[in-house]
Amino acid sequence: MRNYVTTYDPFFDLFFRATERNNHNYIMDTDVLDRKDKYEIRVNVGSANKENIKLSLENGYLTINVSTADDYEDKVDYIFKERNGAEYERSYYVGEYINMKDVSAKLENNTLFIYIKKVNEEEINKAKYIQIQ
């Protein structure tokens, strides 16, 4: 006869894995829209606040770093706890001609909106060549 008594309960494992999958896979999902004079990038940053989001632009790559902290106090005896701090990072190639002044951002309803001014192709072509006087 098989022993069905065990200390392992798969209910908790399956339940919490499903919750984890639902809560974390959407972090950093991105949509890119082509506007008339700029590009709009929409990035899902979950429940992070703007103090925990860092944007950088280096060598043509726009990098978003989102960190979430475990801000719950341990005054309760937990049976199971998965609220931990995490850090997410994603980079997008935006071109070597984009400068910091061409990028702006705002956070609204768990979505980071990044606006990148379109660069005029004539200006790019002029920048490739040295003007002879």
Coordinates of N, CA, C and O in Angstrom, one line a residue:
M1 N 0.8 -1.2 0.0 CA 0.0 0.0 0.0 C 0.9 1.2 0.0 O 1.9 1.3 0.7
R2 N 0.5 2.2 -0.8 CA 1.3 3.4 -0.9 C 1.0 4.4 0.2 O -0.1 4.6 0.7
N3 N 2.0 5.1 0.7 CA 1.9 6.0 1.8 C 1.6 7.4 1.2 O 2.4 8.0 0.6
Y4 N 0.4 7.9 1.5 CA -0.1 9.2 1.0 C 0.2 10.3 1.9 O -0.1 11.5 1.6
V5 N 0.6 10.0 3.1 CA 0.9 11.1 4.1 C 2.3 11.6 3.9 O 3.3 10.9 3.8
T6 N 2.4 12.9 3.7 CA 3.6 13.6 3.4 C 3.6 15.0 4.0 O 2.6 15.6 4.2
T7 N 4.8 15.6 4.2 CA 4.8 16.9 4.7 C 4.8 17.9 3.5 O 4.7 19.1 3.7
Y8 N 5.0 17.5 2.3 CA 4.9 18.3 1.1 C 3.5 18.4 0.6 O 2.8 17.4 0.4
D9 N 3.0 19.6 0.5 CA 1.7 19.9 -0.1 C 1.8 20.6 -1.4 O 2.2 21.8 -1.4
P10 N 1.6 20.0 -2.5 CA 1.7 20.6 -3.8 C 0.8 21.8 -4.0 O 1.0 22.6 -4.9
F11 N -0.3 21.9 -3.2 CA -1.2 23.0 -3.4 C -0.5 24.4 -3.3 O -0.6 25.2 -4.1
F12 N 0.3 24.5 -2.2 CA 1.0 25.7 -2.0 C 2.0 26.0 -3.1 O 2.2 27.1 -3.5
D13 N 2.7 25.0 -3.5 CA 3.7 25.2 -4.5 C 3.1 25.7 -5.8 O 3.5 26.7 -6.4
L14 N 2.0 25.0 -6.3 CA 1.4 25.4 -7.5 C 0.7 26.8 -7.3 O 0.7 27.6 -8.3
F15 N 0.1 27.0 -6.2 CA -0.6 28.3 -6.0 C 0.4 29.5 -6.0 O 0.1 30.4 -6.7
F16 N 1.5 29.4 -5.3 CA 2.4 30.5 -5.3 C 3.2 30.6 -6.6 O 3.5 31.7 -7.0
R17 N 3.4 29.6 -7.3 CA 4.1 29.7 -8.6 C 3.2 30.4 -9.6 O 3.7 31.2 -10.4
A18 N 1.9 30.1 -9.6 CA 1.0 30.8 -10.5 C 0.9 32.2 -10.1 O 0.9 33.1 -11.0
T19 N 0.9 32.6 -8.9 CA 0.9 34.0 -8.5 C 2.1 34.7 -8.9 O 2.1 35.8 -9.4
E20 N 3.3 34.0 -8.7 CA 4.5 34.6 -9.1 C 4.6 34.9 -10.6 O 4.9 35.9 -11.1
R21 N 4.1 33.9 -11.4 CA 4.1 34.0 -12.8 C 3.2 35.2 -13.3 O 3.5 36.0 -14.1
N22 N 2.1 35.3 -12.6 CA 1.1 36.4 -13.0 C 1.6 37.8 -12.6 O 1.4 38.8 -13.2
N23 N 2.4 37.9 -11.5 CA 2.8 39.1 -11.0 C 4.1 39.7 -11.6 O 4.4 40.8 -11.6
H24 N 5.0 38.8 -12.1 CA 6.3 39.2 -12.5 C 6.6 39.2 -14.0 O 7.5 39.9 -14.5
N25 N 5.9 38.4 -14.8 CA 6.2 38.3 -16.2 C 5.8 39.6 -17.0 O 6.4 39.8 -18.0
Y26 N 4.9 40.4 -16.5 CA 4.5 41.6 -17.2 C 5.5 42.7 -17.0 O 5.4 43.7 -17.6
I27 N 6.4 42.6 -16.0 CA 7.3 43.7 -15.7 C 8.2 44.0 -17.0 O 8.7 43.0 -17.5
M28 N 8.3 45.2 -17.4 CA 9.1 45.6 -18.5 C 8.5 45.3 -19.9 O 9.1 45.4 -20.9
D29 N 7.2 44.9 -19.9 CA 6.5 44.7 -21.2 C 6.5 46.1 -21.9 O 6.4 47.1 -21.2
T30 N 6.8 46.2 -23.2 CA 7.0 47.4 -23.9 C 6.2 47.5 -25.1 O 6.0 46.6 -25.9
D31 N 5.7 48.7 -25.3 CA 5.0 49.1 -26.6 C 5.7 50.3 -27.1 O 6.1 51.2 -26.4
V32 N 5.9 50.4 -28.4 CA 6.6 51.5 -29.0 C 5.6 52.1 -30.1 O 5.1 51.4 -30.9
L33 N 5.3 53.4 -30.0 CA 4.4 54.1 -30.9 C 5.2 55.2 -31.7 O 6.1 55.8 -31.1
D34 N 4.8 55.3 -32.9 CA 5.4 56.3 -33.8 C 4.5 57.5 -33.8 O 3.4 57.5 -34.4
R35 N 4.9 58.6 -33.2 CA 4.1 59.8 -33.2 C 4.7 60.7 -34.3 O 5.7 60.4 -34.9
K36 N 4.1 61.8 -34.5 CA 4.4 62.7 -35.6 C 5.9 63.2 -35.5 O 6.7 63.1 -36.4
D37 N 6.3 63.7 -34.3 CA 7.6 64.3 -34.2 C 8.5 63.5 -33.2 O 9.6 64.0 -32.8
K38 N 7.9 62.4 -32.6 CA 8.7 61.7 -31.6 C 8.2 60.3 -31.5 O 7.2 59.9 -32.1
Y39 N 9.0 59.4 -30.8 CA 8.6 58.1 -30.6 C 8.2 58.0 -29.1 O 8.7 58.7 -28.2
E40 N 7.1 57.2 -28.9 CA 6.6 57.0 -27.5 C 6.9 55.6 -27.1 O 6.4 54.7 -27.8
I41 N 7.6 55.4 -26.0 CA 7.8 54.0 -25.5 C 7.0 53.9 -24.2 O 7.2 54.7 -23.3
R42 N 6.2 52.9 -24.1 CA 5.4 52.6 -22.9 C 6.0 51.3 -22.3 O 6.0 50.3 -22.9
V43 N 6.4 51.5 -21.1 CA 7.0 50.3 -20.4 C 6.2 50.1 -19.1 O 6.1 51.0 -18.3
N44 N 5.8 48.8 -18.9 CA 5.1 48.5 -17.7 C 6.1 48.3 -16.6 O 7.0 47.4 -16.7
V45 N 6.0 49.1 -15.5 CA 7.0 49.0 -14.4 C 6.4 48.5 -13.1 O 7.0 48.6 -12.1
G46 N 5.2 47.9 -13.2 CA 4.6 47.3 -12.0 C 4.3 48.4 -11.0 O 3.9 49.5 -11.4
S47 N 4.4 48.1 -9.8 CA 4.1 49.1 -8.7 C 5.3 49.9 -8.3 O 5.2 50.6 -7.2
A48 N 6.3 50.0 -9.1 CA 7.5 50.8 -8.7 C 7.1 52.2 -8.7 O 6.4 52.7 -9.6
N49 N 7.7 53.0 -7.8 CA 7.5 54.4 -7.9 C 8.7 55.1 -8.6 O 9.7 54.4 -8.8
K50 N 8.6 56.4 -8.9 CA 9.6 57.0 -9.7 C 11.0 57.1 -9.1 O 12.0 57.2 -9.7
E51 N 11.0 57.0 -7.7 CA 12.3 57.0 -7.0 C 13.1 55.7 -7.3 O 14.3 55.7 -7.1
N52 N 12.4 54.7 -7.6 CA 13.0 53.4 -7.9 C 13.3 53.1 -9.3 O 13.6 51.9 -9.7
I53 N 13.1 54.1 -10.2 CA 13.3 53.9 -11.6 C 14.5 54.8 -12.1 O 14.5 56.0 -11.7
K54 N 15.4 54.2 -12.8 CA 16.6 55.0 -13.3 C 16.6 54.8 -14.8 O 16.6 53.7 -15.3
L55 N 16.7 55.9 -15.5 CA 16.9 55.9 -17.0 C 18.3 56.4 -17.3 O 18.7 57.4 -16.7
S56 N 19.0 55.7 -18.2 CA 20.3 56.2 -18.6 C 20.4 56.0 -20.1 O 19.7 55.2 -20.7
L57 N 21.2 56.9 -20.7 CA 21.5 56.8 -22.2 C 23.0 56.8 -22.4 O 23.7 57.7 -22.0
E58 N 23.4 55.7 -23.0 CA 24.9 55.6 -23.2 C 25.1 54.8 -24.5 O 24.6 53.7 -24.6
N59 N 26.0 55.3 -25.3 CA 26.4 54.6 -26.6 C 25.2 54.2 -27.4 O 25.2 53.1 -28.0
G60 N 24.2 55.0 -27.4 CA 23.0 54.8 -28.3 C 22.0 53.8 -27.6 O 21.0 53.5 -28.2
Y61 N 22.2 53.4 -26.4 CA 21.3 52.5 -25.7 C 20.6 53.2 -24.5 O 21.2 53.8 -23.7
L62 N 19.3 53.2 -24.5 CA 18.5 53.7 -23.4 C 18.2 52.5 -22.5 O 17.7 51.5 -22.9
T63 N 18.6 52.6 -21.3 CA 18.5 51.6 -20.3 C 17.6 52.0 -19.2 O 17.7 53.1 -18.6
I64 N 16.6 51.1 -18.8 CA 15.7 51.3 -17.8 C 16.0 50.3 -16.7 O 16.1 49.1 -16.9
N65 N 16.2 50.8 -15.4 CA 16.5 50.0 -14.3 C 15.4 50.2 -13.3 O 15.2 51.4 -12.9
V66 N 14.7 49.2 -12.9 CA 13.6 49.3 -11.9 C 13.9 48.4 -10.8 O 14.2 47.2 -10.9
S67 N 13.9 48.9 -9.6 CA 14.1 48.1 -8.4 C 12.9 48.2 -7.5 O 12.3 49.3 -7.3
T68 N 12.5 47.1 -6.9 CA 11.4 47.1 -6.0 C 12.0 46.6 -4.7 O 12.7 45.7 -4.6
A69 N 11.6 47.2 -3.6 CA 12.1 46.9 -2.3 C 11.0 46.2 -1.5 O 9.8 46.4 -1.6
D70 N 11.4 45.3 -0.6 CA 10.5 44.6 0.3 C 10.3 45.6 1.5 O 11.1 45.7 2.4
D71 N 9.2 46.3 1.5 CA 9.0 47.3 2.5 C 8.0 46.9 3.5 O 7.4 47.7 4.2
Y72 N 7.8 45.6 3.7 CA 6.9 45.1 4.7 C 7.7 44.7 5.9 O 8.8 44.1 5.8
E73 N 7.2 45.1 7.0 CA 7.9 44.8 8.3 C 7.6 43.4 8.7 O 6.5 42.9 8.6
D74 N 8.6 42.7 9.3 CA 8.4 41.4 9.8 C 7.9 41.3 11.2 O 8.6 40.7 12.1
K75 N 6.7 41.8 11.5 CA 6.1 41.8 12.8 C 5.1 40.6 12.9 O 4.5 40.4 13.9
V76 N 5.0 39.9 11.8 CA 4.0 38.8 11.8 C 4.8 37.5 11.5 O 5.8 37.5 10.8
D77 N 4.3 36.4 12.1 CA 4.9 35.1 11.9 C 4.3 34.6 10.6 O 3.2 34.1 10.5
Y78 N 5.1 34.6 9.5 CA 4.7 34.1 8.2 C 4.8 32.6 8.1 O 5.7 32.0 8.7
I79 N 3.9 32.0 7.4 CA 4.0 30.6 7.1 C 4.8 30.5 5.8 O 5.6 29.6 5.6
F80 N 4.5 31.4 4.9 CA 5.2 31.5 3.6 C 5.2 32.9 3.1 O 4.3 33.7 3.3
K81 N 6.4 33.4 2.6 CA 6.5 34.8 2.2 C 7.3 34.9 0.9 O 8.4 34.3 0.8
E82 N 6.8 35.6 -0.1 CA 7.5 35.7 -1.3 C 7.6 37.2 -1.7 O 8.0 37.5 -2.8
R83 N 7.4 38.1 -0.8 CA 7.5 39.5 -1.1 C 9.0 39.9 -0.8 O 9.4 40.1 0.3
N84 N 9.7 39.9 -1.9 CA 11.2 40.2 -1.8 C 11.5 41.4 -2.7 O 10.7 41.7 -3.7
G85 N 12.6 42.0 -2.5 CA 13.0 43.0 -3.4 C 13.5 42.4 -4.7 O 14.0 41.3 -4.7
A86 N 13.4 43.1 -5.8 CA 13.8 42.6 -7.1 C 14.3 43.8 -7.9 O 14.0 44.9 -7.6
E87 N 15.1 43.4 -8.9 CA 15.6 44.5 -9.8 C 15.5 44.0 -11.2 O 15.8 42.8 -11.5
Y88 N 15.0 44.9 -12.1 CA 14.8 44.5 -13.5 C 15.5 45.6 -14.3 O 15.5 46.8 -14.0
E89 N 16.1 45.1 -15.4 CA 16.8 46.1 -16.3 C 16.5 45.7 -17.7 O 16.5 44.5 -18.1
R90 N 16.3 46.7 -18.6 CA 16.1 46.4 -20.0 C 16.7 47.5 -20.8 O 16.6 48.7 -20.4
S91 N 17.4 47.2 -21.9 CA 18.0 48.2 -22.7 C 17.4 48.2 -24.1 O 17.0 47.1 -24.6
Y92 N 17.3 49.4 -24.7 CA 16.7 49.5 -26.1 C 17.7 50.4 -26.9 O 18.2 51.4 -26.4
Y93 N 18.0 49.9 -28.1 CA 18.9 50.7 -29.0 C 18.1 51.8 -29.6 O 17.1 51.5 -30.3
V94 N 18.4 53.0 -29.3 CA 17.7 54.2 -29.9 C 18.5 55.0 -30.9 O 18.0 55.9 -31.5
G95 N 19.7 54.6 -31.1 CA 20.6 55.3 -32.1 C 21.6 56.2 -31.4 O 21.4 56.7 -30.3
E96 N 22.7 56.3 -32.1 CA 23.9 57.0 -31.5 C 23.7 58.5 -31.6 O 24.5 59.3 -31.0
Y97 N 22.7 59.0 -32.3 CA 22.5 60.4 -32.5 C 21.5 61.0 -31.5 O 21.2 62.2 -31.5
I98 N 21.0 60.2 -30.6 CA 20.0 60.7 -29.6 C 20.8 61.2 -28.4 O 21.7 60.5 -27.9
N99 N 20.5 62.4 -27.9 CA 21.1 63.0 -26.8 C 20.1 63.0 -25.6 O 18.9 62.8 -25.8
M100 N 20.6 63.3 -24.4 CA 19.8 63.3 -23.2 C 18.7 64.4 -23.4 O 17.6 64.2 -22.9
K101 N 19.0 65.5 -24.1 CA 18.0 66.5 -24.3 C 16.8 66.1 -25.2 O 15.8 66.7 -25.2
D102 N 17.0 65.0 -25.9 CA 16.0 64.5 -26.8 C 15.0 63.5 -26.1 O 14.1 63.0 -26.8
V103 N 15.3 63.2 -24.9 CA 14.5 62.2 -24.2 C 13.8 62.8 -22.9 O 14.4 63.6 -22.2
S104 N 12.5 62.5 -22.8 CA 11.8 62.9 -21.6 C 11.0 61.7 -21.1 O 10.7 60.7 -21.9
A105 N 10.5 61.7 -19.9 CA 9.8 60.6 -19.3 C 8.8 61.0 -18.3 O 9.0 62.0 -17.6
K106 N 7.7 60.2 -18.1 CA 6.8 60.4 -17.0 C 6.2 59.1 -16.6 O 6.2 58.1 -17.4
L107 N 5.8 59.0 -15.3 CA 5.3 57.7 -14.8 C 3.8 58.0 -14.5 O 3.4 59.0 -13.8
E108 N 3.0 57.1 -15.0 CA 1.5 57.2 -14.8 C 0.8 55.9 -14.8 O 1.0 55.1 -15.8
N109 N 0.1 55.5 -13.7 CA -0.6 54.3 -13.6 C 0.2 53.0 -14.0 O -0.1 52.2 -14.8
N110 N 1.4 52.9 -13.3 CA 2.3 51.8 -13.4 C 2.9 51.7 -14.8 O 3.5 50.6 -15.2
T111 N 2.8 52.7 -15.6 CA 3.4 52.7 -17.0 C 4.4 53.9 -17.0 O 4.0 55.0 -16.7
L112 N 5.6 53.6 -17.5 CA 6.6 54.6 -17.7 C 6.5 55.0 -19.2 O 6.6 54.2 -20.1
F113 N 6.2 56.3 -19.4 CA 6.1 56.8 -20.8 C 7.4 57.5 -21.1 O 7.8 58.4 -20.4
I114 N 8.1 57.1 -22.1 CA 9.4 57.7 -22.5 C 9.1 58.3 -23.9 O 8.7 57.6 -24.8
Y115 N 9.5 59.6 -24.1 CA 9.4 60.2 -25.3 C 10.7 60.6 -25.9 O 11.6 61.2 -25.2
I116 N 11.0 60.1 -27.1 CA 12.3 60.4 -27.8 C 12.0 61.2 -29.0 O 11.3 60.8 -30.0
K117 N 12.6 62.4 -29.1 CA 12.5 63.3 -30.2 C 13.1 62.6 -31.5 O 14.2 62.0 -31.4
K118 N 12.4 62.7 -32.6 CA 12.9 62.1 -33.8 C 14.0 63.0 -34.3 O 14.0 64.3 -34.2
V119 N 15.1 62.4 -34.8 CA 16.2 63.1 -35.3 C 16.1 63.3 -36.8 O 15.7 62.3 -37.5
N120 N 16.3 64.5 -37.3 CA 16.2 64.7 -38.7 C 17.3 64.0 -39.5 O 18.5 64.2 -39.2
E121 N 17.0 63.3 -40.5 CA 18.0 62.5 -41.3 C 19.0 63.4 -42.0 O 20.1 63.0 -42.1
E122 N 18.6 64.6 -42.4 CA 19.5 65.5 -43.0 C 20.6 65.9 -42.0 O 21.8 66.1 -42.3
E123 N 20.2 66.2 -40.7 CA 21.2 66.5 -39.7 C 22.2 65.4 -39.5 O 23.3 65.6 -39.2
I124 N 21.6 64.1 -39.5 CA 22.5 63.0 -39.3 C 23.5 62.9 -40.4 O 24.7 62.7 -40.2
N125 N 23.1 63.1 -41.7 CA 24.0 63.0 -42.8 C 25.0 64.1 -42.8 O 26.2 63.9 -43.1
K126 N 24.6 65.3 -42.3 CA 25.6 66.4 -42.2 C 26.6 66.1 -41.1 O 27.8 66.5 -41.3
A127 N 26.2 65.4 -40.1 CA 27.1 65.1 -39.0 C 28.2 64.1 -39.4 O 29.2 64.0 -38.7
K128 N 28.0 63.4 -40.4 CA 28.9 62.3 -40.9 C 30.1 62.9 -41.6 O 31.2 62.3 -41.7
Y129 N 30.0 64.1 -42.1 CA 31.0 64.7 -43.0 C 31.5 66.0 -42.4 O 30.8 66.7 -41.7
I130 N 32.8 66.2 -42.6 CA 33.4 67.5 -42.1 C 33.2 68.5 -43.2 O 33.6 68.3 -44.4
Q131 N 32.7 69.7 -42.8 CA 32.5 70.7 -43.8 C 33.9 71.4 -44.1 O 34.6 71.7 -43.2
I132 N 34.1 71.5 -45.4 CA 35.4 72.1 -45.8 C 35.2 73.6 -46.0 O 34.2 74.0 -46.7
Q133 N 36.0 74.4 -45.4 CA 35.9 75.9 -45.5 C 36.7 76.5 -46.6 O 37.7 76.0 -47.0

